[in-house]
Amino acid sequence: MAMELQRLMEKVSHMDVSLIAGKGGIHNLVTWVHMVETAEASDFLEGGEIAFTTGLGLGTQTNLLDLIQLMYEKKVAGVIVNTGPFIEEIPQDTIDFCNEKNFPLFVIPWKIHLAEVMRIFCFAITKDEQRILETAAGFKNAIFFPKQEELYVVPLSQQGFRVNWKYAVCMLNLSHTATTLSIRLEQLVSSLDTYARHKYDNFAIFSHDTEILIVAGNYSEHELHAFIQDLRSRASQLLASGESVSMGCGKLTKSIRCLWKSYRQAKSIQKLQENGKIDHSLIFYSDMGIYKLLMGIEDREIIQEYYDKTIRPLLDYDEKNDSDLAVVLRAYLNHNGSVKETADELYVHRNTINYKLTRISEILDMDLSQLNTRLQLSVGFMLEDML
């Protein structure tokens, strides 16, 4: 995890630190601190650091602009120059470069001890990371071990999340990424968290396996929709070429003890979206129509049993005989029992559809002309989508 540069600099606002260039990068994320006095030392930078320099290693071979250009190439979050005996003032070409690249350049007078500034930064980054980890652990326990309240009630209360607030879980799943998934997820989590902190309160964003989870507390229905839609828009802007996301948001719970229900709903919606069963614009539980009733069934055995007695025999027959009867039936149901529209969609003759519908009726032992039968089978396909 990382901490936003602006928030980090607020920790030393009393220490006469001044931003003189690169204001556009003030929201960069800082992972750690590093002392960089020579070009050779820049080789140890990994990106995301806040770099310090006194100019001690500068000379005829390397000037300040050269050194800062190397830091910029290494994707450093920003640089703090300790002005004094080695660097009396910042050259204009260096200021111009930092402004052009939106690379934050700070100066701090020689009288300020850099060791103390670095200590404050390291403590703040570590403390913030600890808070994020503890909050994420608390919410994960609330979702996956709801009966063990001692694992999440007190820890989350200490982080400011009250037990009796209404909570909702939103799930975001990233696909088609070209980089290591875990690293990419953490990048998105950090970026979304930083973005949201400027506008919202009482939320947590963290990763779990291949998912990004967003937990919102003490939000009204309207506030929740605005928050999630905003983050969804921001996530779309952060996607790299070839990446896509599917997303679902569960309903608001009565308390933190019911968080697991909202998570299950969010996951069901996300899976439906990912599998193309619902439109990508549908992400909220309130938009799910009849799926809301099916998601409310907590006993998974009931869902499985219903599915096994409706759609499953047809799928088993198709697999054994390399046929497409389930595809025909789903199309027939989607067209409200119209043989003509089903034939048009599947590009086959109506007689072929009629023959296959007769075979489906025999296999399932159901009368497809009955509205109640078609409703049962439609629900069966919805359960298949959820499973």
Short mmCIF file of C-alpha atoms in Angstrom, two decimals:
data_model
loop_
_atom_site.label_atom_id
_atom_site.label_comp_id
_atom_site.label_asym_id
_atom_site.label_seq_id
_atom_site.Cartn_x
_atom_site.Cartn_y
_atom_site.Cartn_z
CA MET A 1 0.00 0.00 0.00
CA ALA A 2 0.97 3.63 -0.32
CA MET A 3 0.12 7.05 1.10
CA GLU A 4 -0.80 10.12 -0.90
CA LEU A 5 2.02 12.68 -1.14
CA GLN A 6 -0.20 15.60 -0.14
CA ARG A 7 -1.36 13.84 3.03
CA LEU A 8 2.22 12.93 3.82
CA MET A 9 3.45 16.50 3.45
CA GLU A 10 0.76 17.68 5.86
CA LYS A 11 2.59 15.73 8.55
CA VAL A 12 5.59 18.11 8.22
CA SER A 13 3.75 21.35 7.45
CA HIS A 14 5.34 22.88 10.59
CA MET A 15 8.88 22.18 9.37
CA ASP A 16 9.26 24.93 6.74
CA VAL A 17 8.90 22.64 3.72
CA SER A 18 7.83 24.45 0.54
CA LEU A 19 6.51 23.17 -2.78
CA ILE A 20 8.18 25.18 -5.55
CA ALA A 21 7.33 23.14 -8.67
CA GLY A 22 5.29 20.20 -9.98
CA LYS A 23 2.06 20.93 -8.15
CA GLY A 24 0.14 18.71 -10.56
CA GLY A 25 1.73 15.59 -9.04
CA ILE A 26 0.80 16.33 -5.44
CA HIS A 27 -1.57 13.36 -5.37
CA ASN A 28 1.16 10.84 -6.28
CA LEU A 29 1.34 7.76 -4.08
CA VAL A 30 4.36 7.34 -1.80
CA THR A 31 5.54 3.87 -0.83
CA TRP A 32 8.68 4.77 1.19
CA VAL A 33 11.58 7.23 1.53
CA HIS A 34 15.05 7.17 -0.04
CA MET A 35 18.21 9.29 0.16
CA VAL A 36 19.62 9.96 -3.32
CA GLU A 37 22.88 11.92 -3.57
CA THR A 38 24.42 10.48 -6.74
CA ALA A 39 23.37 9.12 -10.11
CA GLU A 40 24.54 5.67 -8.99
CA ALA A 41 22.26 5.79 -5.94
CA SER A 42 19.24 6.30 -8.19
CA ASP A 43 19.69 2.73 -9.45
CA PHE A 44 18.25 1.51 -6.15
CA LEU A 45 14.96 3.34 -6.64
CA GLU A 46 11.97 1.11 -7.37
CA GLY A 47 9.32 3.78 -7.97
CA GLY A 48 6.93 5.49 -5.60
CA GLU A 49 9.54 6.78 -3.16
CA ILE A 50 9.82 10.33 -1.84
CA ALA A 51 13.49 11.13 -2.52
CA PHE A 52 15.77 13.38 -0.45
CA THR A 53 18.97 15.05 -1.58
CA THR A 54 21.38 17.59 -0.12
CA GLY A 55 23.49 17.92 -3.27
CA LEU A 56 26.48 16.38 -1.50
CA GLY A 57 27.26 14.10 -4.48
CA LEU A 58 26.79 16.68 -7.22
CA GLY A 59 29.76 17.95 -9.19
CA THR A 60 31.06 18.46 -12.70
CA GLN A 61 29.70 15.11 -13.91
CA THR A 62 26.15 15.49 -12.54
CA ASN A 63 24.11 18.60 -11.76
CA LEU A 64 20.77 18.86 -9.91
CA LEU A 65 18.69 18.70 -13.08
CA ASP A 66 20.46 15.50 -14.19
CA LEU A 67 19.78 13.90 -10.82
CA ILE A 68 16.10 14.91 -10.77
CA GLN A 69 15.63 13.67 -14.33
CA LEU A 70 16.95 10.27 -13.22
CA MET A 71 14.52 10.27 -10.29
CA TYR A 72 11.64 11.13 -12.60
CA GLU A 73 12.58 8.29 -14.95
CA LYS A 74 12.52 5.95 -11.96
CA LYS A 75 8.92 7.09 -11.25
CA VAL A 76 9.73 8.67 -7.89
CA ALA A 77 6.67 10.28 -6.25
CA GLY A 78 8.50 13.53 -5.52
CA VAL A 79 11.80 15.00 -4.34
CA ILE A 80 12.82 17.14 -1.37
CA VAL A 81 15.97 19.23 -1.77
CA ASN A 82 17.78 20.29 1.39
CA THR A 83 19.08 23.75 0.50
CA GLY A 84 22.29 24.89 2.18
CA PRO A 85 26.04 24.60 1.58
CA PHE A 86 25.77 22.23 -1.42
CA ILE A 87 22.66 23.67 -3.11
CA GLU A 88 22.07 27.32 -2.30
CA GLU A 89 19.09 27.74 -4.64
CA ILE A 90 17.19 25.68 -7.19
CA PRO A 91 18.16 26.44 -10.83
CA GLN A 92 15.36 27.66 -13.08
CA ASP A 93 15.87 24.82 -15.57
CA THR A 94 15.15 22.34 -12.77
CA ILE A 95 11.99 24.19 -11.76
CA ASP A 96 10.85 24.31 -15.39
CA PHE A 97 11.42 20.58 -15.84
CA CYS A 98 9.42 19.71 -12.70
CA ASN A 99 6.54 21.96 -13.72
CA GLU A 100 6.49 20.49 -17.21
CA LYS A 101 6.42 16.92 -15.89
CA ASN A 102 4.16 17.61 -12.86
CA PHE A 103 6.99 16.21 -10.74
CA PRO A 104 6.66 17.61 -7.18
CA LEU A 105 9.79 19.48 -6.04
CA PHE A 106 10.04 20.63 -2.45
CA VAL A 107 12.77 22.59 -0.66
CA ILE A 108 13.61 22.49 3.01
CA PRO A 109 16.21 24.68 4.74
CA TRP A 110 19.47 23.29 6.09
CA LYS A 111 18.47 23.99 9.70
CA ILE A 112 15.80 21.28 9.51
CA HIS A 113 17.09 17.78 10.24
CA LEU A 114 16.28 15.50 7.34
CA ALA A 115 16.47 12.46 9.62
CA GLU A 116 13.49 13.79 11.59
CA VAL A 117 11.47 14.42 8.41
CA MET A 118 12.25 10.91 7.17
CA ARG A 119 11.28 9.45 10.54
CA ILE A 120 7.90 11.22 10.41
CA PHE A 121 7.29 10.01 6.88
CA CYS A 122 8.20 6.39 7.65
CA PHE A 123 6.00 6.38 10.75
CA ALA A 124 3.05 7.88 8.85
CA ILE A 125 3.34 5.40 5.96
CA THR A 126 3.66 2.45 8.34
CA LYS A 127 0.78 3.65 10.51
CA ASP A 128 -1.47 4.19 7.52
CA GLU A 129 -0.65 0.78 6.12
CA GLN A 130 -1.39 -0.80 9.51
CA ARG A 131 -4.78 0.96 9.64
CA ILE A 132 -5.65 -0.22 6.14
CA LEU A 133 -4.63 -3.81 6.89
CA GLU A 134 -6.54 -3.92 10.18
CA THR A 135 -9.66 -2.47 8.59
CA ALA A 136 -9.50 -4.90 5.67
CA ALA A 137 -8.98 -7.85 8.05
CA GLY A 138 -11.94 -6.74 10.15
CA PHE A 139 -14.28 -6.53 7.18
CA LYS A 140 -13.07 -9.85 5.77
CA ASN A 141 -13.83 -11.49 9.11
CA ALA A 142 -17.28 -9.87 9.15
CA ILE A 143 -17.96 -11.26 5.68
CA PHE A 144 -16.52 -14.76 5.98
CA PHE A 145 -16.84 -15.45 9.73
CA PRO A 146 -19.99 -13.52 10.72
CA LYS A 147 -20.69 -15.62 13.81
CA GLN A 148 -17.27 -14.85 15.31
CA GLU A 149 -18.08 -11.27 16.28
CA GLU A 150 -14.97 -10.92 18.40
CA LEU A 151 -12.94 -10.94 15.17
CA TYR A 152 -14.53 -7.80 13.75
CA VAL A 153 -16.87 -5.86 16.06
CA VAL A 154 -14.23 -4.36 18.35
CA PRO A 155 -11.45 -3.98 15.71
CA LEU A 156 -13.74 -2.14 13.30
CA SER A 157 -15.24 -0.03 16.09
CA GLN A 158 -11.71 1.11 16.92
CA GLN A 159 -11.33 2.24 13.29
CA GLY A 160 -14.54 4.29 13.50
CA PHE A 161 -17.00 1.82 11.93
CA ARG A 162 -20.02 1.47 14.21
CA VAL A 163 -21.79 -1.85 14.63
CA ASN A 164 -25.34 -0.66 13.95
CA TRP A 165 -24.63 1.35 10.83
CA LYS A 166 -26.12 0.13 7.56
CA TYR A 167 -23.43 -1.40 5.33
CA ALA A 168 -23.19 -2.48 1.71
CA VAL A 169 -20.55 -4.47 -0.14
CA CYS A 170 -19.59 -3.82 -3.73
CA MET A 171 -17.44 -6.28 -5.67
CA LEU A 172 -15.26 -5.42 -8.65
CA ASN A 173 -13.59 -8.14 -10.69
CA LEU A 174 -10.75 -7.37 -13.09
CA SER A 175 -10.18 -9.49 -16.18
CA HIS A 176 -7.86 -9.58 -19.19
CA THR A 177 -4.91 -8.01 -17.42
CA ALA A 178 -1.48 -8.39 -18.96
CA THR A 179 0.44 -7.95 -15.70
CA THR A 180 0.55 -9.96 -12.49
CA LEU A 181 -3.00 -9.85 -11.16
CA SER A 182 -2.15 -9.33 -7.48
CA ILE A 183 0.10 -6.36 -8.25
CA ARG A 184 -2.46 -4.81 -10.60
CA LEU A 185 -5.23 -5.22 -8.02
CA GLU A 186 -3.15 -3.42 -5.40
CA GLN A 187 -2.48 -0.60 -7.85
CA LEU A 188 -6.18 -0.17 -8.46
CA VAL A 189 -7.01 -0.41 -4.75
CA SER A 190 -4.49 2.33 -3.93
CA SER A 191 -5.70 4.58 -6.73
CA LEU A 192 -9.39 4.13 -5.91
CA ASP A 193 -8.77 4.60 -2.19
CA THR A 194 -6.81 7.80 -2.78
CA TYR A 195 -9.49 9.14 -5.11
CA ALA A 196 -12.34 8.34 -2.71
CA ARG A 197 -10.69 9.87 0.35
CA HIS A 198 -11.01 13.34 -1.15
CA LYS A 199 -14.79 13.05 -1.39
CA TYR A 200 -16.19 10.38 0.91
CA ASP A 201 -16.05 9.03 4.47
CA ASN A 202 -16.74 5.71 6.17
CA PHE A 203 -15.58 3.27 3.53
CA ALA A 204 -12.86 0.68 2.97
CA ILE A 205 -11.37 -0.59 -0.29
CA PHE A 206 -9.25 -3.74 -0.31
CA SER A 207 -8.50 -6.84 -2.34
CA HIS A 208 -9.50 -10.43 -1.63
CA ASP A 209 -8.19 -13.18 -3.89
CA THR A 210 -9.07 -11.93 -7.38
CA GLU A 211 -11.66 -9.40 -6.18
CA ILE A 212 -11.66 -5.76 -5.17
CA LEU A 213 -14.15 -5.17 -2.37
CA ILE A 214 -15.62 -1.81 -1.45
CA VAL A 215 -17.46 -1.59 1.87
CA ALA A 216 -19.54 1.51 2.57
CA GLY A 217 -20.96 2.31 6.02
CA ASN A 218 -23.63 4.75 7.18
CA TYR A 219 -24.83 5.58 3.66
CA SER A 220 -28.40 6.11 2.48
CA GLU A 221 -29.58 4.29 -0.66
CA HIS A 222 -29.14 7.46 -2.72
CA GLU A 223 -25.67 8.18 -1.27
CA LEU A 224 -24.58 4.59 -1.88
CA HIS A 225 -25.61 4.71 -5.54
CA ALA A 226 -23.78 8.01 -6.09
CA PHE A 227 -20.63 6.70 -4.32
CA ILE A 228 -20.46 3.42 -6.25
CA GLN A 229 -21.26 5.00 -9.61
CA ASP A 230 -18.49 7.54 -9.01
CA LEU A 231 -15.97 4.80 -8.16
CA ARG A 232 -17.11 2.76 -11.12
CA SER A 233 -16.46 5.70 -13.41
CA ARG A 234 -13.05 6.23 -11.83
CA ALA A 235 -12.16 2.54 -12.17
CA SER A 236 -13.01 2.68 -15.89
CA GLN A 237 -10.57 5.57 -16.30
CA LEU A 238 -7.81 3.57 -14.59
CA LEU A 239 -8.12 0.50 -16.81
CA ALA A 240 -5.23 -0.33 -19.10
CA SER A 241 -5.61 -1.58 -22.66
CA GLY A 242 -7.17 -5.04 -22.73
CA GLU A 243 -8.60 -4.80 -19.21
CA SER A 244 -12.28 -4.88 -18.31
CA VAL A 245 -14.28 -5.02 -15.11
CA SER A 246 -17.53 -6.56 -13.95
CA MET A 247 -19.20 -5.19 -10.86
CA GLY A 248 -22.01 -5.88 -8.40
CA CYS A 249 -23.33 -4.11 -5.32
CA GLY A 250 -25.41 -5.76 -2.60
CA LYS A 251 -28.18 -4.06 -0.66
CA LEU A 252 -27.69 -2.12 2.57
CA THR A 253 -27.71 -4.35 5.63
CA LYS A 254 -29.32 -3.79 9.03
CA SER A 255 -25.95 -3.87 10.77
CA ILE A 256 -22.37 -4.99 10.34
CA ARG A 257 -23.41 -8.49 11.44
CA CYS A 258 -25.28 -8.95 8.13
CA LEU A 259 -22.40 -7.88 5.92
CA TRP A 260 -22.00 -11.38 4.52
CA LYS A 261 -25.45 -11.17 2.90
CA SER A 262 -24.56 -8.01 0.98
CA TYR A 263 -21.31 -9.68 -0.12
CA ARG A 264 -23.15 -12.71 -1.50
CA GLN A 265 -25.56 -10.49 -3.39
CA ALA A 266 -22.70 -8.42 -4.81
CA LYS A 267 -20.89 -11.56 -5.94
CA SER A 268 -24.00 -12.99 -7.59
CA ILE A 269 -24.60 -9.75 -9.50
CA GLN A 270 -20.95 -9.53 -10.53
CA LYS A 271 -20.99 -13.12 -11.82
CA LEU A 272 -24.20 -12.54 -13.78
CA GLN A 273 -22.62 -9.48 -15.35
CA GLU A 274 -19.32 -11.23 -16.03
CA ASN A 275 -21.11 -14.12 -17.76
CA GLY A 276 -23.17 -11.78 -19.91
CA LYS A 277 -26.50 -12.70 -18.29
CA ILE A 278 -27.32 -9.09 -17.39
CA ASP A 279 -26.33 -5.76 -18.86
CA HIS A 280 -23.17 -4.09 -17.50
CA SER A 281 -25.24 -1.08 -16.47
CA LEU A 282 -27.03 -3.21 -13.86
CA ILE A 283 -24.88 -3.33 -10.73
CA PHE A 284 -27.24 -2.68 -7.82
CA TYR A 285 -29.37 -5.23 -5.98
CA SER A 286 -32.40 -2.97 -6.42
CA ASP A 287 -32.09 -3.36 -10.22
CA MET A 288 -32.18 -7.15 -10.25
CA GLY A 289 -35.92 -7.83 -10.61
CA ILE A 290 -36.78 -11.48 -9.96
CA TYR A 291 -33.11 -12.24 -9.31
CA LYS A 292 -33.58 -10.43 -5.97
CA LEU A 293 -35.89 -13.19 -4.79
CA LEU A 294 -33.45 -15.89 -5.87
CA MET A 295 -30.51 -14.15 -4.19
CA GLY A 296 -32.51 -14.06 -0.98
CA ILE A 297 -32.51 -17.84 -0.74
CA GLU A 298 -29.80 -18.50 1.85
CA ASP A 299 -30.04 -22.29 1.74
CA ARG A 300 -27.92 -23.24 -1.27
CA GLU A 301 -29.31 -26.80 -1.17
CA ILE A 302 -32.74 -25.47 -2.08
CA ILE A 303 -31.30 -23.69 -5.11
CA GLN A 304 -29.37 -26.78 -6.19
CA GLU A 305 -32.37 -29.05 -5.74
CA TYR A 306 -34.65 -26.83 -7.82
CA TYR A 307 -32.01 -26.56 -10.54
CA ASP A 308 -31.46 -30.34 -10.57
CA LYS A 309 -35.19 -31.00 -11.06
CA THR A 310 -35.74 -28.47 -13.84
CA ILE A 311 -32.82 -27.66 -16.13
CA ARG A 312 -30.16 -30.17 -15.10
CA PRO A 313 -31.68 -33.24 -16.88
CA LEU A 314 -31.71 -31.35 -20.17
CA LEU A 315 -28.10 -30.23 -19.78
CA ASP A 316 -27.04 -33.78 -18.97
CA TYR A 317 -28.86 -35.03 -22.08
CA ASP A 318 -27.14 -32.41 -24.25
CA GLU A 319 -23.73 -33.31 -22.90
CA LYS A 320 -24.30 -37.03 -23.46
CA ASN A 321 -25.79 -36.68 -26.95
CA ASP A 322 -23.93 -33.58 -28.18
CA SER A 323 -27.21 -31.76 -28.74
CA ASP A 324 -28.42 -28.18 -28.18
CA LEU A 325 -31.83 -28.65 -26.57
CA ALA A 326 -31.02 -26.37 -23.61
CA VAL A 327 -30.06 -23.58 -26.02
CA VAL A 328 -33.34 -24.03 -27.90
CA LEU A 329 -35.37 -24.04 -24.68
CA ARG A 330 -33.71 -20.90 -23.33
CA ALA A 331 -34.36 -19.06 -26.60
CA TYR A 332 -37.98 -20.32 -26.63
CA LEU A 333 -38.53 -19.02 -23.09
CA ASN A 334 -36.81 -15.70 -23.85
CA HIS A 335 -39.29 -15.20 -26.71
CA ASN A 336 -42.35 -15.93 -24.51
CA GLY A 337 -43.08 -19.25 -26.21
CA SER A 338 -42.93 -17.96 -29.80
CA VAL A 339 -41.73 -20.72 -32.13
CA LYS A 340 -41.29 -18.29 -35.03
CA GLU A 341 -39.09 -15.86 -33.07
CA THR A 342 -37.07 -18.76 -31.65
CA ALA A 343 -36.49 -20.16 -35.15
CA ASP A 344 -35.48 -16.73 -36.43
CA GLU A 345 -32.94 -16.25 -33.63
CA LEU A 346 -31.39 -19.70 -34.13
CA TYR A 347 -31.57 -19.56 -37.96
CA VAL A 348 -33.41 -22.88 -38.30
CA HIS A 349 -36.79 -23.97 -39.69
CA ARG A 350 -39.86 -23.78 -37.44
CA ASN A 351 -40.42 -27.52 -37.87
CA THR A 352 -36.98 -28.13 -36.38
CA ILE A 353 -37.87 -26.04 -33.34
CA ASN A 354 -41.21 -27.84 -32.93
CA TYR A 355 -39.46 -31.21 -33.10
CA LYS A 356 -36.90 -30.19 -30.49
CA LEU A 357 -39.55 -28.73 -28.18
CA THR A 358 -41.41 -32.03 -28.34
CA ARG A 359 -38.21 -33.86 -27.42
CA ILE A 360 -37.60 -31.41 -24.55
CA SER A 361 -41.11 -32.04 -23.20
CA GLU A 362 -40.47 -35.78 -23.23
CA ILE A 363 -37.11 -35.51 -21.44
CA LEU A 364 -38.38 -33.13 -18.75
CA ASP A 365 -41.88 -34.66 -18.62
CA MET A 366 -43.36 -31.16 -18.75
CA ASP A 367 -46.00 -29.48 -20.92
CA LEU A 368 -44.26 -26.46 -22.45
CA SER A 369 -47.56 -24.96 -23.57
CA GLN A 370 -48.40 -24.19 -19.94
CA LEU A 371 -47.39 -20.74 -18.70
CA ASN A 372 -46.61 -22.09 -15.23
CA THR A 373 -44.23 -24.66 -16.72
CA ARG A 374 -42.38 -22.04 -18.72
CA LEU A 375 -42.10 -19.89 -15.60
CA GLN A 376 -40.58 -22.79 -13.64
CA LEU A 377 -38.05 -23.44 -16.37
CA SER A 378 -37.19 -19.73 -16.67
CA VAL A 379 -36.41 -19.68 -12.96
CA GLY A 380 -34.31 -22.80 -13.45
CA PHE A 381 -32.19 -21.03 -16.07
CA MET A 382 -31.80 -18.03 -13.76
CA LEU A 383 -30.53 -20.33 -11.05
CA GLU A 384 -28.13 -21.86 -13.56
CA ASP A 385 -26.83 -18.36 -14.29
CA MET A 386 -26.30 -17.76 -10.57
CA LEU A 387 -24.68 -21.15 -9.97
#
